[in-house]
Amino acid sequence: MKTEIRARIETGEWPVNHRIPSENELVDTLGVSRMTANRALRELANEGVITRVQGKGSFVAPKKRSALALGVRNIADEILERGAVHRMDLILAQAETCGHELAAALELDIGAQSFHSVIVHNEDDVPIQLEDRFVNPAVAPDYLKQDFSRTTPNAFLTSIAPIAKTEQFIEAVLPQPWECKLLAIARSEPCILIRRRTWSQDRVVTAVRLLYPGSRYRLQSNF
Amino acid sequence: MKTEIRARIETGEWPVNHRIPSENELVDTLGVSRMTANRALRELANEGVITRVQGKGSFVAPKKRSALALGVRNIADEILERGAVHRMDLILAQAETCGHELAAALELDIGAQSFHSVIVHNEDDVPIQLEDRFVNPAVAPDYLKQDFSRTTPNAFLTSIAPIAKTEQFIEAVLPQPWECKLLAIARSEPCILIRRRTWSQDRVVTAVRLLYPGSRYRLQSNF
DNA sequence: AAGTGGTCTAGACCACTTA
DNA sequence: AAGTGGTCTAGACCACTTC
């Protein structure tokens, strides 16, 4: 119900400022009760997908501008722009069963399958990002078949599933022992940790932890 | 209804991890229907105020301390929005002579005067941000006369000089000994460091270092 | 078995907008 | 006056957790 409306908006079937069927119309056409239609539209409004005006109707909201310097960038592009050489070391790529936390992060059922990849990104042979990623198989069934020495997970995923929403947290943490090994840093070196989830058409595409050594990387945003 | 529950949580009447009355209990005690109680709890869960587990119950969630990574926000507003108490401790406020680096940062001449303030921002008496700020006297000649127990530097500066441009770097660092003391953290605790400069009408208004303990604060950006 | 949250239906009253 | 969203009640079935 809610996802059907969102799909119509993301596919462009209902363009910006298009008038969305009223709650009563949705009751008739979709065969749901008004409370259900109301809840769906109310939640879409809270997410900023639509705007609602009492007495007038509901309308597709203009897309939020996004991705300043802190947006979702491909680390490979970043490195190449600096004129350096980018190399990926594939540490792990396998299917795994969702535990409690992972299931919640990917919005899947506990016990469902997920794809797990761990990759170290090097800039001029210096480890600069540890990418620990879980992928929703329903969105990217061929994920594990990719050649991760050539295509970044980011590039592959954005090519098959346009990003509709991003949730991102930035923290400062101390690395775990195994992370220190992979990044070739000391245990006492503070790191930037970015935890990011991306959605496409109301499904979680991927949940990723990006770990950067504090001495080798910083985030920049100018506006 | 929703606000009553939120009030009980914010006043500490229901502490973290406290079990919240079930939907049916709220129906009886507050005299609302179950749909209303359900909606209130569902929305509080979406806001991260409570967590819900099917079959078990609803519980007060640990306080989130996160902020938008994009854009310059006033730490005081952030804290107040979370329903906490904001307090500033003024550590230092004086005029200083620009050295080489500072002159470059403020785009002033070496030997020119600048204003320097150091403030610890507390959320519910917990130090959460160390603000080490230099201000261009040409833009804010009255800066040192402000009452920094009432108005934040951010609020004062934005009121007299609208921000035209911002440059911002985000890093992970280990704190200096004197910073550890002011923030009441261990030397090994990684911190988020934001270095920010803002311009108004082509002049640098201020250059500021914002240091957040990694365990108490994270940046958030959704788009 | 009893209690919990997750979800839905059917019906109602209100405030607001448009005509 | 008719249609819109805003909100609420009352009742129901389901999946899950705990005892």
Coordinates of C-alpha atoms (C1' of nucleotides) in Angstrom, one line a residue, chain B residues 31-36 39 53-56, chain D residues 7-13 15-18:
Chain B
G31 CA -9.3 6.4 28.5
V32 CA -8.2 6.3 24.8
S33 CA -8.8 3.6 22.2
R34 CA -6.1 1.1 21.4
M35 CA -5.5 2.5 18.0
T36 CA -4.7 5.8 19.6
R39 CA -0.2 5.2 17.1
V53 CA 9.5 -5.8 21.1
Q54 CA 6.6 -7.9 20.1
G55 CA 5.5 -10.2 22.8
K56 CA 7.5 -8.4 25.4
Chain D
dT7 C1' -8.3 12.5 14.6
dC8 C1' -10.6 9.2 17.3
dT9 C1' -13.4 4.9 18.9
dA10 C1' -14.5 -0.1 19.0
dG11 C1' -13.6 -4.4 17.6
dA12 C1' -11.0 -8.0 15.3
dC13 C1' -7.2 -11.4 13.8
dA15 C1' 2.6 -13.5 15.3
dC16 C1' 5.5 -13.5 19.0
dT17 C1' 7.1 -14.1 24.0
dT18 C1' 6.7 -15.7 28.5

